[in-house]
Amino acid sequence: MTQLKRLPFSTYVVFVLLFVFGKLAQAGVHKSSTDPREYLTFSLPNQMKVLVISDPNTAKAAASLDVAVGSNANPEGREGLAHFLEHMLFLGTEKYPEAGDYQAFISSHGGNHNAYTAYENTNYFFDVKANDLEPALDRFSQFFIAPLFTEEYVDRERHAVHSEYQSKIRDDGRRIFAVTKEILNPDHSYSDFAVGSLETLANNENGKIRDDLISFYEQYYSANLMSLVVLGKQSTEELKAMVEARFAAVPNRNAEPFRNNTSLFKPGSLPLKLSVQTIKDLRYMSLTFPVPEIRSHWRSKPLYYISSLVGYEGAGSLLSLLKEKGWATGLSASTGSDLPGESTFHVNIALTPEGMQQQEAIAQLFFSYVDLIRQGGVSEMLYQEESDLNRIQFRFQEQSEPIHYVSQLSSQLRRFPAEEVIRAPYMLEAFDAELIQQYLAAIRPDNMLLTVKARDLETDQKDPWYQAAYKAEPINEETLQALQAQPQVADLFIRGSNPFVASNLDLKDPSSATDSPQVLVEKPGLTLWHHQDSSFKTPKANLFFSVMSDRANRTAREAVLTSLYTRMVKDQMNEILYDAYVAGLGTDIYPHMKGFSVRLSGYNEKLPVLLEKVTHALKKPELDAERYAVIKRQYADQLKNARKEKPFNQTINEIFQLLLPQWSTEEKQLALEMITFEDLKAFAPQLLAETDLRILAHGNLVEEEATTMADQIVAQLLNKPQAKHLSETPVVHLQRGRPFVQTLDLQHNDSAISIYYQGNDASLKTRAEFAVLSELMSSPFYSRLRTEKQLGYVVFETPLPLRKAPGLAFVVQSPVADPLTLETHISSFMDEMGEQMLSMTDAQLDKYKRSVISRILKQENSLSDRTARYWKQIDRNNADFYSRETLAKSIEELSVEELKKGFEQLRERQLVVRSFGLKHMQTASLEEIGRTCDTELDSLKLAGEFMPEA
């Protein structure tokens, strides 16, 4: 189901309102009535805007600083300079000169960090254990006071930026965006290349790149263009003092924000048709319209209202009709670009092969639907319903991770009045029919950029940065007249009121709440867990259930049939599920190795209504041969495109396929080709013939409600109980001292490698050792291979547990080194870590133990986070909902000698998955290119060589 993206509204509303500097916002920040945190906004004497958030119960502190400059201000010939500057600030300051100091400190204190460069802003953010905020903030503040821009790292990091650019050169999203820029007004900076490359960031006749970096920094990195948000467990006054002590020294250069007053499209350039050739097997058609600026209307959001109608997927919608005709599989509508003086409205339609032949007819239907909205869709009743839904969503919004929350708010603090920094994205305050009609007036054929994106298109030129093939041509007068006809279509109509909108938002009596899930029912074929959880004070609940069947995954054919079955059910229910989604009820139906699962979430009042419709569709799916053909083709395209994903992602996915009872992409493709519609009709009842149900009801639900909904599920989906032992998921136990190597044949310029180290067993002690070793090696691995050796943009170490089997993965994607060279570098790094382990002290180990324990015991910020943890335990056949605490205790008891021994054994069981980049393949031996181990690992599966207790 293609969903209309409701929040965040960062693409819908951007507004800058300057307020009196140096004065506290006494009126306070408008927050949800369920939000217990305290907020304080103020400005520093240097005119930096600040918001501090006091949360005494938080386990993580976080901070984000947003600078009101981005790629928009890149000087001519220095494309990517703003992005390059973002990279450089992490590589040393006068107070903390070591290039890896900041990263190492954050990582070793339970934290994470990152940054991004957008068109109009650059955003920096981190989180850390709550007790360590002050020293982390001190390091962070120095980015904006005294960065070094060390010559050595300037040269090195140019290569990192270039690697980032190269790593995504076959990414269709990047390529389409690059081509779109080619037809925009070249005088507008939005049309420029923004990532950066060795060419654009080189020392040349125009000057030294370091000088240009410093010049850009001194021109735009000024306190008056900065917005800072800090969240910690201290009081707001303590946080304010902490900020004042560290950020008052940020220079205020009274910088002027960069503005480009040129129009995005050259006058007379529209209407235009743009054809873009993709690498993946995609078929999309998008319609883009320049419209008046939207920022000043952030309280009423007229373009958001139009998007909600055009993007609607229920009965009478444009998508519903296009699906009925077999022309489309999805549709989305939203604000496209949102610039100071101009915006765009963007509609994207996923087409079938038949739809590709009906582009003009689809565009005609679109304009007929827009005309329908003009005539009867600008409705105060519908607008008020949208407003009410957003108001409820604001009232009961789930807390996000602190690091994401501060990043979002620092960007919003730049755009909205301080008192509305939280509430602004949710506001639809004033219905203005005339204003909505003004925006609708711009959505017309002669003001359209029609873009078709597919693999087999006629093209006549390429963009200079991604070499993406495209063709741009004016839309002829005959076509234009046909599109302007806008005939009425009986099957298109404006939606009515939403039947899933909740009216009862009361919380259940908390006296019956429990601390963790309790088993309410346990009998053959059914286990029901229930936890009435009042800690988040929200009238929401999550109902998850898994239908396990022996027929779901025994063969590749059955795995594909199970996937087709769940896809067909979702497709059949799309109109209903979309209404539910808009009203705050989420639905996910997905296959897995043991059967399929359903996840229902949202306002608990309407969950039983949604459940009844879902279980009925699962029991008696209305399978249609024409829709089957569309779904099968869509699934085939996805399988085909899987081998065109980023190389490093594919190497990680291959580890799962090799060691778990999963079928390869190629095996699924072969099976799918042979499956018919009649096969699927015969399979659906077989899948449900013998089942084992696991149900979790969590949130604002009492026992009686949980058992009633469980009875609904049982009535539809439990015909005959299946033995519970069939639900086990084995993990291949790699043989000690026998390295396995799997080489993937990928068409990509970069090479990639994932080296996976597996634990000797799944004991608590081994899992504790792996958790600490991961914490210890993550930051130095990144610093060594990326910052120092510049082997690639994608460099990381990550825990990779398979079920309860502990594992670590070292991952690199590189444009400069082949996988053999990368493996040598990783091996050398491990040797160096072994040397360092010899001198490790108890105090050093304690620092890492505290950091990893803080991650493991991280408090849930939302009901959905907690439900996910419970469900993970249930899925692992381990209903010990306090396993985190048990693991943390084992980590606490770990000694230096035990960790050293664990490290010595780390490389005994390993699996290497790799791919050779196209240029590296030319110099590699045929023996290395053809080296695989899938047959050997399949033999281990057949022999039952699985890790005990995993």
PDB file of C-alpha atoms in Angstrom, residues 120 358 567 669:
ATOM      1  CA  GLU A 120      18.886  25.072   2.905  1.00  0.00           C
ATOM      2  CA  GLN A 358      -1.580   4.334 -21.113  1.00  0.00           C
ATOM      3  CA  ARG A 567       0.503  -9.676  -0.965  1.00  0.00           C
ATOM      4  CA  GLN A 669      12.718 -16.373  -9.053  1.00  0.00           C
TER       5      GLN A 669
END
